[in-house]
Structures are given as structure tokens and as C-alpha cells.
Coordinates of C-alpha atoms and ligand atoms in Angstrom, one line a residue:
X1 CA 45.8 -58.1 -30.8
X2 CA 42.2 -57.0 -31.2
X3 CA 39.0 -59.5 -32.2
X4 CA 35.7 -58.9 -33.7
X5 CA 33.0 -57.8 -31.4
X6 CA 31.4 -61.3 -33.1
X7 CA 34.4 -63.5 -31.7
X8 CA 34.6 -61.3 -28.0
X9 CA 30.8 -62.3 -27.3
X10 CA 31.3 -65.8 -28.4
X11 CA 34.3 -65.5 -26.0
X12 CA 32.8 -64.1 -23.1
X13 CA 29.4 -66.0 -23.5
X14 CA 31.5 -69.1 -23.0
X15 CA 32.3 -68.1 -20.1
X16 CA 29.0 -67.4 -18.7
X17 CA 28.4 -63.4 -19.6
X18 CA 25.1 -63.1 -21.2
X19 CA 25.3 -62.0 -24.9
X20 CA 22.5 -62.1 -27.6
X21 CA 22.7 -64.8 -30.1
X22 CA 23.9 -64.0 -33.5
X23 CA 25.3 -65.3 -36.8
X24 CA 27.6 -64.1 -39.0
X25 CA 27.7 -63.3 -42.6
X26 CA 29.6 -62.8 -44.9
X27 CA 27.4 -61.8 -48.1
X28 CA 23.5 -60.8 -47.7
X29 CA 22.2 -63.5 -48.2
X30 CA 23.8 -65.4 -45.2
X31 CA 23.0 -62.5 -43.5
X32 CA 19.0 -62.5 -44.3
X33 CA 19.4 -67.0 -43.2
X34 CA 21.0 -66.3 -40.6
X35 CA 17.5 -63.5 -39.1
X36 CA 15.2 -66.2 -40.2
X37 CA 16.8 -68.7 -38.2
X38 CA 17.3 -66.1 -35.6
X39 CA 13.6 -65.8 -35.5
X40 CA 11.3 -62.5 -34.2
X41 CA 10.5 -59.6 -36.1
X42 CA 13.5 -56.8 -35.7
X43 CA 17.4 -57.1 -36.0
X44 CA 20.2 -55.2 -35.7
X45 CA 22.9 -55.7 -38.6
X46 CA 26.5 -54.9 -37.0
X47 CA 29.4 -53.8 -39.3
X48 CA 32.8 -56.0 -38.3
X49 CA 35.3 -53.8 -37.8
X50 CA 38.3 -53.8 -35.2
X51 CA 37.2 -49.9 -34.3
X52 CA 34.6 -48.5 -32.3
X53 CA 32.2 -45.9 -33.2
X54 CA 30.0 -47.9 -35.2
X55 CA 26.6 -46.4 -34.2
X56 CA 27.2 -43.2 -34.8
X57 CA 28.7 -43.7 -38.3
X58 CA 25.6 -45.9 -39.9
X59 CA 27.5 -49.2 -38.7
X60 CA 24.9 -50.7 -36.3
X61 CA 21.4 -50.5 -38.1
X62 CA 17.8 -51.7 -36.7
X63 CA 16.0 -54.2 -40.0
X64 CA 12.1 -54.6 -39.3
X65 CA 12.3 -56.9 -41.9
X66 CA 13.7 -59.9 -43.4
X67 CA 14.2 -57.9 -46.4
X68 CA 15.5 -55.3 -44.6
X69 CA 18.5 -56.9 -43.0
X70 CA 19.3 -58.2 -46.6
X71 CA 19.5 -54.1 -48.0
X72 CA 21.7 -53.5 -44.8
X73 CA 24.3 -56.1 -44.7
X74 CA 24.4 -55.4 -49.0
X75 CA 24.9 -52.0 -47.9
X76 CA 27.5 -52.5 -45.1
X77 CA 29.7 -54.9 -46.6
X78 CA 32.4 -54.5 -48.9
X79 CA 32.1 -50.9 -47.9
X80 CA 34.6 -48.7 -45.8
X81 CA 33.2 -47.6 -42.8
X82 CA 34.6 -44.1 -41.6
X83 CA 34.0 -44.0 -37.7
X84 CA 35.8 -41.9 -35.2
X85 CA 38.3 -44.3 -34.7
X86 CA 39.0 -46.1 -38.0
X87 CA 41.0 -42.8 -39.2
X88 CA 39.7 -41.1 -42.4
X89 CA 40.6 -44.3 -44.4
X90 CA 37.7 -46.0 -42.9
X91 CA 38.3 -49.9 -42.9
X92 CA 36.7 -52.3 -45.4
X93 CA 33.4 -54.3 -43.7
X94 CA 34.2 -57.9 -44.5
X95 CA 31.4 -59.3 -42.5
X96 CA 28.3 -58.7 -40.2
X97 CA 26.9 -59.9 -36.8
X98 CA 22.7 -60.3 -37.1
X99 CA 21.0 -60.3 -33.7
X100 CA 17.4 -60.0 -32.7
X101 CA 17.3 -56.6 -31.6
X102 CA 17.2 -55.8 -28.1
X103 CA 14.8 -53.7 -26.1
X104 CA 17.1 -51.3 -24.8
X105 CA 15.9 -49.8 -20.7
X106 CA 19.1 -48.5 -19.7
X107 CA 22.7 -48.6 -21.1
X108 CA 25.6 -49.2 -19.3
X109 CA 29.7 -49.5 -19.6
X110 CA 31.2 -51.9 -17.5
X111 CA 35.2 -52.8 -18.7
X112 CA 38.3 -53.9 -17.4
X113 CA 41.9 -52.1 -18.2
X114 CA 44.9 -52.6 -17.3
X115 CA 45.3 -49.9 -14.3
X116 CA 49.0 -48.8 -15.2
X117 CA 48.9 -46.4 -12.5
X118 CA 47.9 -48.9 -9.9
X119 CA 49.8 -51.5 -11.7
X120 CA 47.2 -54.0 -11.3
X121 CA 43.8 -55.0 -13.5
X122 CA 40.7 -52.7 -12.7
X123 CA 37.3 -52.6 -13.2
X124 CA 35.1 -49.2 -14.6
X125 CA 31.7 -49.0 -14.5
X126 CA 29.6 -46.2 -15.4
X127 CA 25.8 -45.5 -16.0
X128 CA 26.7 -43.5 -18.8
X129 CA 27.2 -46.1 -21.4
X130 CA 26.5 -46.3 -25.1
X131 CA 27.9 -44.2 -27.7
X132 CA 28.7 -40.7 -25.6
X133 CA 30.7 -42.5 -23.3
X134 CA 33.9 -41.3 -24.2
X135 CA 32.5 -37.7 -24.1
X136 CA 30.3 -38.1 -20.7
X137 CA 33.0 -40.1 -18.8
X138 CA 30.2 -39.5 -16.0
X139 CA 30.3 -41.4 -12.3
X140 CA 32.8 -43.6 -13.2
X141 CA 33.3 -46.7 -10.5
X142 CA 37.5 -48.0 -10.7
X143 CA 37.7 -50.7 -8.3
X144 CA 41.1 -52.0 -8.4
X145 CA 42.0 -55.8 -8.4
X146 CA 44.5 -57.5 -5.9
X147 CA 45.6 -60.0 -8.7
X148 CA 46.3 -62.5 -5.8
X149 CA 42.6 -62.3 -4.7
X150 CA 40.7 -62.0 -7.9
X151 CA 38.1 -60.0 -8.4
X152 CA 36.1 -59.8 -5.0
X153 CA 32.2 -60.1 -4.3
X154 CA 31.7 -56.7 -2.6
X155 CA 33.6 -55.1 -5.4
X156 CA 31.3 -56.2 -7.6
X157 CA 28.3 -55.3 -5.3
X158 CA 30.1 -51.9 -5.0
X159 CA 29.9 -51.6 -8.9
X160 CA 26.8 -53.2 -9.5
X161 CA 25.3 -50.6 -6.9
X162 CA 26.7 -47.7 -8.8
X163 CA 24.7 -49.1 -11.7
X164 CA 21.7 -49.1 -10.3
X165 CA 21.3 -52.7 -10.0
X166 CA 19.7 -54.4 -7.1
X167 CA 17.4 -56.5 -6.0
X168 CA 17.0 -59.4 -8.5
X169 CA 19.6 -57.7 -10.8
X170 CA 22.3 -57.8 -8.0
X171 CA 23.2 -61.6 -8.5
X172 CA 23.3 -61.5 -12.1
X173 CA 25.6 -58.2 -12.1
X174 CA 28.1 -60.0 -9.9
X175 CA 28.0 -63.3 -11.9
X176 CA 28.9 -61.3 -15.3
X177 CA 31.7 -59.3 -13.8
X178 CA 33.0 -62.3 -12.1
X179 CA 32.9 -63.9 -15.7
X180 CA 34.1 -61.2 -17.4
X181 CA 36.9 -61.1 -14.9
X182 CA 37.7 -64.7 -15.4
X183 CA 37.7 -64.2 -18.8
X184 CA 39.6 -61.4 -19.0
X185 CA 42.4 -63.1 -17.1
X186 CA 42.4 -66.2 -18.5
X187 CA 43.1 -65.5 -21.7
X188 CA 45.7 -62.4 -21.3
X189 CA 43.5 -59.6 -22.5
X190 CA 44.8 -56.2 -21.7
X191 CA 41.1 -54.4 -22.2
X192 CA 37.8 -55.7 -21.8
X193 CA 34.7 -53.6 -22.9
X194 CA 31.4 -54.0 -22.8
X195 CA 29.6 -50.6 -24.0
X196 CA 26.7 -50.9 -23.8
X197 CA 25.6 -53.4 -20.9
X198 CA 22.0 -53.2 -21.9
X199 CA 19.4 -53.2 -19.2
X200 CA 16.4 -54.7 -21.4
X201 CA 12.6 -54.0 -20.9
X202 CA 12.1 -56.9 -19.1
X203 CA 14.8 -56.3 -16.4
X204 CA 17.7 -58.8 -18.1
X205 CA 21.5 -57.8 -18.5
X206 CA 23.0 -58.2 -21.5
X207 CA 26.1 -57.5 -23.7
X208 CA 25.2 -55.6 -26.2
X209 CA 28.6 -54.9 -27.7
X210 CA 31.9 -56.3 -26.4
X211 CA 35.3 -55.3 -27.1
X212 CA 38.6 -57.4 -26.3
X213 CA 41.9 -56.8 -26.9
X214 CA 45.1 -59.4 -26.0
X215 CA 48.4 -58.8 -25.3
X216 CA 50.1 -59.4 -28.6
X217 CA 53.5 -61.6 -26.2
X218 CA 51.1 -63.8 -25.0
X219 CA 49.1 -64.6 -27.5
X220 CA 51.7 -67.8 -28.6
X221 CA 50.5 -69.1 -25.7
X222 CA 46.4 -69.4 -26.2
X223 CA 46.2 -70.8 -30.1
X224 CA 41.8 -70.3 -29.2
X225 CA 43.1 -66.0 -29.4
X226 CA 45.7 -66.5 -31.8
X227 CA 42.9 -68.4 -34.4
X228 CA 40.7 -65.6 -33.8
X229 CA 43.3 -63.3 -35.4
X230 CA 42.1 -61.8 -38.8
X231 CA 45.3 -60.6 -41.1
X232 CA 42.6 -58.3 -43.0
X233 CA 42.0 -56.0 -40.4
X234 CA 46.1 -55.2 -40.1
X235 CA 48.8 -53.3 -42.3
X236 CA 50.1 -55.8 -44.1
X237 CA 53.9 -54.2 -43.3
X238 CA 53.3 -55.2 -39.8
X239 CA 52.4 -58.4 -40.8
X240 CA 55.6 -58.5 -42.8
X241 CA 57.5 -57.7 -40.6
X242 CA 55.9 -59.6 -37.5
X243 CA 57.0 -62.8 -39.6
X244 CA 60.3 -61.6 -40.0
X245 CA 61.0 -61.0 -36.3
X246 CA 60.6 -57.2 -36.8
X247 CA 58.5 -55.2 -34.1
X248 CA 57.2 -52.5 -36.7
X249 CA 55.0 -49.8 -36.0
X250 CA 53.4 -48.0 -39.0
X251 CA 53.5 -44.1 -38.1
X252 CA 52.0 -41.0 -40.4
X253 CA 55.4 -39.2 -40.8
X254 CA 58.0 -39.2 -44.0
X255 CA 61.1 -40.4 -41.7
X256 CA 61.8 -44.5 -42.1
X257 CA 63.3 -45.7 -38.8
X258 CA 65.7 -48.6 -38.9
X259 CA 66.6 -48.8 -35.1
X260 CA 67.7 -51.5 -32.6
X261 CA 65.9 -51.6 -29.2
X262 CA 62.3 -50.1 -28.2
X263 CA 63.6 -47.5 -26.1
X264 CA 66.8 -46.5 -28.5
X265 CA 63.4 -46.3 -31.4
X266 CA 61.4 -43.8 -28.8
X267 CA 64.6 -41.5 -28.2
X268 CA 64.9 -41.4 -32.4
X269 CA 61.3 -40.6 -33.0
X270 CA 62.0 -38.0 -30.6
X271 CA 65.0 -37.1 -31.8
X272 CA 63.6 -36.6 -35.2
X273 CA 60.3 -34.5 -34.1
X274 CA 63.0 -32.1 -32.4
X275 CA 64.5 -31.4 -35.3
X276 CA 61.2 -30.6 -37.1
X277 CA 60.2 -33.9 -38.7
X278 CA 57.6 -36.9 -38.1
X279 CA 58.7 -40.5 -38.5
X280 CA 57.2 -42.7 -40.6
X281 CA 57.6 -45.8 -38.5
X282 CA 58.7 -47.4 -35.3
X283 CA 60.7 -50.4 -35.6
X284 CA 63.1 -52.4 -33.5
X285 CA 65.0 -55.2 -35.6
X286 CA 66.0 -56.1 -32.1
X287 CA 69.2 -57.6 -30.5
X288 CA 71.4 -60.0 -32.8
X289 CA 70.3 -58.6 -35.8
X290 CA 71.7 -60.4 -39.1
X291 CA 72.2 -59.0 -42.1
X292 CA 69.0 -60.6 -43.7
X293 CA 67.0 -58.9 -40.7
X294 CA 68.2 -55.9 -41.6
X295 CA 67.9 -56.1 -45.3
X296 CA 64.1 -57.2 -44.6
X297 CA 63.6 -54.0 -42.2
X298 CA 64.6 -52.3 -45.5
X299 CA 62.6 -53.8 -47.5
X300 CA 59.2 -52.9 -45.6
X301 CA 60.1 -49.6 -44.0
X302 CA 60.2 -49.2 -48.5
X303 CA 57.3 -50.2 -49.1
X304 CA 55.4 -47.3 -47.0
X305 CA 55.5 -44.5 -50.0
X306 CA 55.6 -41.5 -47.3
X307 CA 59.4 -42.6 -46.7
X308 CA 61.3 -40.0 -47.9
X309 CA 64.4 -40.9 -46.1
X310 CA 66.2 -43.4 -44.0
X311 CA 67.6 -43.1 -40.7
X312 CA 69.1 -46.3 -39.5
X313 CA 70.6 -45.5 -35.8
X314 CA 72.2 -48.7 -34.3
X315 CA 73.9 -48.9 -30.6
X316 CA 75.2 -52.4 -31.0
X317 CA 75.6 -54.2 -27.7
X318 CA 74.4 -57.8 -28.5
X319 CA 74.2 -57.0 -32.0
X320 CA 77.4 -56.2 -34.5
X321 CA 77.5 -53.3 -36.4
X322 CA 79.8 -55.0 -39.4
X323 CA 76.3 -57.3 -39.5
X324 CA 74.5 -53.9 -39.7
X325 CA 76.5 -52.9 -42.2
X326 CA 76.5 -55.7 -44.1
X327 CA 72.6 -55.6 -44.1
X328 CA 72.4 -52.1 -45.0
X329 CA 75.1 -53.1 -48.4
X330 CA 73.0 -56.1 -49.2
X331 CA 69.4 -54.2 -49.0
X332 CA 70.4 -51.6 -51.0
X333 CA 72.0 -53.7 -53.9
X334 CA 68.9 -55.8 -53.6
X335 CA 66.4 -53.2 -53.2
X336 CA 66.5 -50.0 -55.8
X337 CA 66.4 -47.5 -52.7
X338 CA 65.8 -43.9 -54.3
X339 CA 65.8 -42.1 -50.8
X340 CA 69.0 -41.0 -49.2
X341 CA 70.0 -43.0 -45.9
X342 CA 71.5 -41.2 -42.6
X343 CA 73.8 -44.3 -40.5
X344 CA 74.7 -43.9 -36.9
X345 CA 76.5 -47.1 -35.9
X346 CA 78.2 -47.2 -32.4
X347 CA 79.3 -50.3 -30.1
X348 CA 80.5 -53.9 -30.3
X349 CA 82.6 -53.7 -34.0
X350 CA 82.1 -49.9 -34.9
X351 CA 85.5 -49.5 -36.7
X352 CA 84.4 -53.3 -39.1
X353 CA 80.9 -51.6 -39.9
X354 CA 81.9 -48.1 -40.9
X355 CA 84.6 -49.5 -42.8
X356 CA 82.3 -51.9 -44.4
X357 CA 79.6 -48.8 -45.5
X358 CA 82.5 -46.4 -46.6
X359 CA 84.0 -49.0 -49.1
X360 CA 80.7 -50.3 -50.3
X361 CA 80.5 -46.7 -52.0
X362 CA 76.9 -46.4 -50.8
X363 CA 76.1 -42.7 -51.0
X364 CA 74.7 -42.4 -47.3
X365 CA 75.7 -39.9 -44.6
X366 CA 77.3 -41.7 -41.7
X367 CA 76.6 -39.7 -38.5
X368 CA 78.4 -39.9 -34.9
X369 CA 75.7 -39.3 -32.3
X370 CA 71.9 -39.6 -32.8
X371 CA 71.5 -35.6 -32.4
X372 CA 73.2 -35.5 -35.6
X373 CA 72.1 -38.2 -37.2
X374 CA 68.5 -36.8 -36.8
X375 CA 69.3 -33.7 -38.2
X376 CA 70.9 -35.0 -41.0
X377 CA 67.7 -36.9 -41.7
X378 CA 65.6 -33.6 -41.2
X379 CA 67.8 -31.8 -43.9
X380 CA 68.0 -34.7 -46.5
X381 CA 64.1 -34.2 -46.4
X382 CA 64.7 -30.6 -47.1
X383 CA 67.1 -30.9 -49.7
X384 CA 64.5 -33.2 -51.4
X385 CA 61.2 -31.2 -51.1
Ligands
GDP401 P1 29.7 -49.0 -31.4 O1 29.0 -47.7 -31.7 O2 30.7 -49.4 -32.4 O3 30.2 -49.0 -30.0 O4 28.5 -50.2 -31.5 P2 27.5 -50.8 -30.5 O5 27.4 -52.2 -30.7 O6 27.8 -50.3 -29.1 O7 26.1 -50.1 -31.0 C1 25.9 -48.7 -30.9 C2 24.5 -48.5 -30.3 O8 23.5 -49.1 -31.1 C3 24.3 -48.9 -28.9 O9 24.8 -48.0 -28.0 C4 22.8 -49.1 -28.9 O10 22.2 -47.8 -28.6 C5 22.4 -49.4 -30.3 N1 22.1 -50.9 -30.4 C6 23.0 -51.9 -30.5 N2 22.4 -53.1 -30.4 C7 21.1 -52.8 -30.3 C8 19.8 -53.6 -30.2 O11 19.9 -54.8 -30.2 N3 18.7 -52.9 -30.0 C9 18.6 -51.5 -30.0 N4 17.4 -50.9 -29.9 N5 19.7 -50.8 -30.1 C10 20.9 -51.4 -30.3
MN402 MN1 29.7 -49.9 -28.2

């Protein structure tokens, strides 16, 4: 789960990283209250949007006015903002972050990630931060974490000295990377950004930007991340289906994926590209799937108009394919589904569920392996096109 750059600093500045102040708006006029109270002379108005690449896209503007911020945050919201990460869609601006704008010395990148080489949480540093980061990747620092020690002193010294930062900066560095650490932990993120760590004119650190994300399983547990959720900023199928129990992946491709299990879901995406196609989704109605579960995984994979066919592929060891076949009876009778549908049912109750689809006198091609299955996907599309 990903936050607003707004909700991350208000995060992390609670637990004692240095982050400017700010308000939030939501139309211009809050915006413009929100400079005046601010105080000083310049702002920057920030575009909130759970993607990156703001700056370079118009999304991060300098006002030298009160006026000014006003003509921004009127022109940034309600718009889409294209960036390189949003997709060519863009995503809709629904609200701003005002902050006094900072004199910017240097600009650094200091994150945390979740090291799945080293299996354990590390921390990246480089002097090349700001918006080329990505490109530069220059003198990158990776100290890795032992999760039973925490985040050590002389890593952060090591890091800090990378960046440049000594003498009355040194303490300061440590502190934030300790906090962000803390913070970072604490709250189950899985990444932790902060692009750029300004060094200001007068010698302070600060977070200019901050990006978290959370691991979506552990988010039940911390309700302070799960209220910081914002439904607008996701595909409203995965939101569907999230409710319904459904882990549901919206994908580019023109293949709708009913499977059961993560990995069983992979192996059928692969399956699919091999024969020549792109899936249109990932989703795993998981194990003890009932017919309603299955009726509902209908129902959204449907709703994504690329879907130009169904391939449901079930390996039933928990589950019960005469349940999967019930579902697959009761969602089309419910649902007018116009695409053809490719089954591959095997495991507990086979014989029950093929019985079950071959006397509901669906029109759907039942398949006995996922090789076949897949290509008898790939050709439906090709008899449609
Ligand atoms: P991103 O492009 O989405 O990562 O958005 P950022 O929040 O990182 O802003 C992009 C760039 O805008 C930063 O790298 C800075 O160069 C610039 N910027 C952001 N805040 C300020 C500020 O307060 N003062 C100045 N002068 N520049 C800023
Ligand atoms: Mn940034």
C-alpha cells in the first residue's frame, strides 16, 4: 500500500526526521490559506499523486506569490498528471502539499528497501539525489541491516560520510536515519524514500520529498497505515475484489485469469505469453473457494473491457472443483458473459465438476492440462479477432 508524500512526512516527522511544514488543500483557495499561514515569500505547490516523477512533469512548482500558489494548485488539481511512472493515463491530482520553499545546497537520496538478495532491510544512500536519480544511480552506499541489531551508529556514520556530511551535520544525519529506520520498521513499510534529502543554504537536513510504501498483509495490523489509505488512487477492480477475498492484479493483456493459488496464477500467465498472448489479470480466488467467490472473480475479471476471453485453470487441493463449477454455472447465468471461457479443473472432485459444467450446457472448452488450456485461450482470441 502506498501513501501520499503529504501523509509519509507527517509520518516520519513524528518520528523525529526533519520535514518542512505544510498544509494541504484540496481546492485553491485552501491552498493560497494554507501559504499565508505558512508565512514567507516563496512556496512550492506539490501535486498528490501515489507516483513519482513529479518535477520533471510540471507537478512540483515554485509560487513567488500568494497569488501565485492560488494559479498553481487551480492548475494542478483536478488535472491528470502524466509522469514517468503514472503510465500514459496520468492519475487525477486530488489534492496539493504547500511548503515554504526550501533553499536547496545539495540534494541527496537516502532510502531503505527491502534487500531481497540479502534477505534483510538495507539502507542506500547516494549524493546523486533529486530527479536523475534513477538514471545516475552514482556512488551508491547499501549497508545492510542485521534485523536483530537494528540499524547501527557506524552504519550510519559510514553513510552519512558518503554524503558528505560531517562535522555539525554528522549527528543530525545519524539521528534521521536512525528515525527513518525506526519508522520504517515499526510500521511494516517495505520502501522508504526520501529523494531529495535537501542540504539547505544554511547547512540544515531536510526531507524534501518522502515516499513510503507498506506491506499490503500487515497493514490489518497498524489501523494509523490502513486510515491513511486513499481508495482514489487504486483500480477500483482491486478494490472489488480485495473486499471479496480476491487477490487481483489488473494486467494490460486481453486474457482474464480465473486461477487458484499465486504460484499456479504465475505458471498461467506464463503459460499464456508462450502461446502468444498477454493476460489481462492476475488473480488468485485462493484455497476454499465457494461458488459465490468464484462467481464474484467473474464478475470483475468482466468488468476490465480488454477481456477477450476466460481462462479459469483450477488445481483443487483444499478447494473443490464441483464448487468451481458451480461458480462458473452461477456467474454466467448471472452475468451476460459474451467471451468464450477455456476450464481446466483437476484434483479433489474432478469427475462432480466436469460433470457439473458439461450438463449446465455452458458453451466453454474444458481442457486437461494447463498447456492446453492456454492454447485454447490463445486460439479463442484468434477465432474472435
Ligand atoms: P518528484 O519529482 O515526484 O520526486 O518530486 P520531488 O518532491 O522530489 O520534487 C522534485 C524536485 O523539485 C526536487 O528534486 C527539487 O529539486 C525540487 N523541489 C522540491 N521542493 C523544493 C523546494 O522547497 N525548493 C526548491 N528550490 N526546490 C524544490
Ligand atoms: Mn522526489
Amino acid at each position: 500500500m502506498n501513501v501520499h508524500e503529504h501523509q509519509a512526512k507527517e509520518l516520519l516527522g513524528s518520528y523525529g526526521v526533519p520535514v518542512p511544514p505544510g498544509a494541504v488543500a484540496y481546492a485553491p483557495h485552501q491552498a493560497v490559506a494554507g501559504a499565508a499561514e505558512l508565512g514567507g515569500e516563496r512556496w512550492v505547490v506539490k501535486a498528490q499523486i501515489h507516483a513519482g516523477g513529479r518535477g520533471k512533469a510540471g507537478g512540483v512548482r515554485v509560487a513567488g506569490s500568494l497569488e501565485e500558489v492560488g494559479e498553481i494548485a487551480a492548475d494542478l488539481l483536478g488535472s491528470r498528471l502524466v509522469t514517468a511512472q503514472t503510465g500514459p493515463g496520468g492519475a487525477l491530482v486530488g489534492r496539493v502539499l504547500v511548503e515554504p520553499a526550501a533553499e536547496i545546497a545539495r540534494e541527496l537520496y537516502l532510502g531503505l528497501v527491502v534487500d531481497r538478495g540479502a534477505q534483510r532491510v538495507s539502507l542506500i544512500a547516494s549524493t546523486a539525489g533529486g530527479v536523475e536519480v534513477e538514471e545516475s544511480g552514482a556512488e551508491l552506499v547499501r549497508e545492510t541491516v542485521d534485523p536483530a541489531l537494528g540499524l547501527r551508529d557506524f552504519q550510519c556514520r559510514k553513510a552519512a560520510a558518503a554524503l558528505g556530511l560531517s562535522g555539525p551535520q554528522l549527528r543530525p544525519a545519524v539521528a534521521l536515519m536512525r528515525s527513518l529506520y525506526r519508522c520504517f520498521v515499526e510500521t511494516d513499510a517495505l520502501q522508504a524514500e526520501i529523494n531529495p534529502l535537501a542540504v539547505t543554504a544554511d547547512g540544515k537536513l531536510v526531507a524534501l520529498d518522502a515516499k513510503l510504501s507498506f506491506d499490503d498483509n500487515a497493514v490489518a495490523r497498524r489501523p494509523t497505515i490502513a486510515a491513511l489509505r486513499d481508495l482514489d488512487e487504486e483500480d477500483p477492480k482491486e478494490i472489488d475484489a480485495s473486499e471479496h477475498g480476491l487477490n487481483y492484479i489488473a494486467l494490460d493483456g486481453d486474457v482474464g485469469c480465473i486461477v487458484n493459488g499465486a504460484g499456479l496464477a504465475m505458471a498461467t500467465m506464463d503459460a499464456i505469453a508462450l502461446h502468444g498472448a498477454r493476460p489481462a489479470n492476475f488473480l488468485d480466488v485462493g484455497g476454499g473457494a465457494t461458488p459465490e467467490k468464484v462467481s464474484n472473480a467473474f464478475r470483475i475479471v468482466l468488468t476490465d473491457p480488454n477481456v477477450k476471453t476466460i481462462l479459469v485453470n483450477i488445481f483443487a487441493g483444499i478447494n473443490r472443483c464441483d464448487w468451481i463449477a458451480e461458480g462458473i454455472v452461477s456467474a454466467s447465468r448471472e452475468l451476460d458473459i459474451d467471451v468464450p471461457i477455456v476450464a481446466r479443473l483437476a484434483g479433489t472432485n474432478v469427475e462432480e465438476g466436469r460433470r457439473i459444467l458439461a450438463e449446465s450446457g455452458l458453451a466453454l472448452t474444458a481442457a486437461e492440462n494447463l498447456d492446453e488450456a492456454a492454447a485454447a485461450a490463445v486460439s479463442s482470441l484468434e477465432v474472435a479477432a
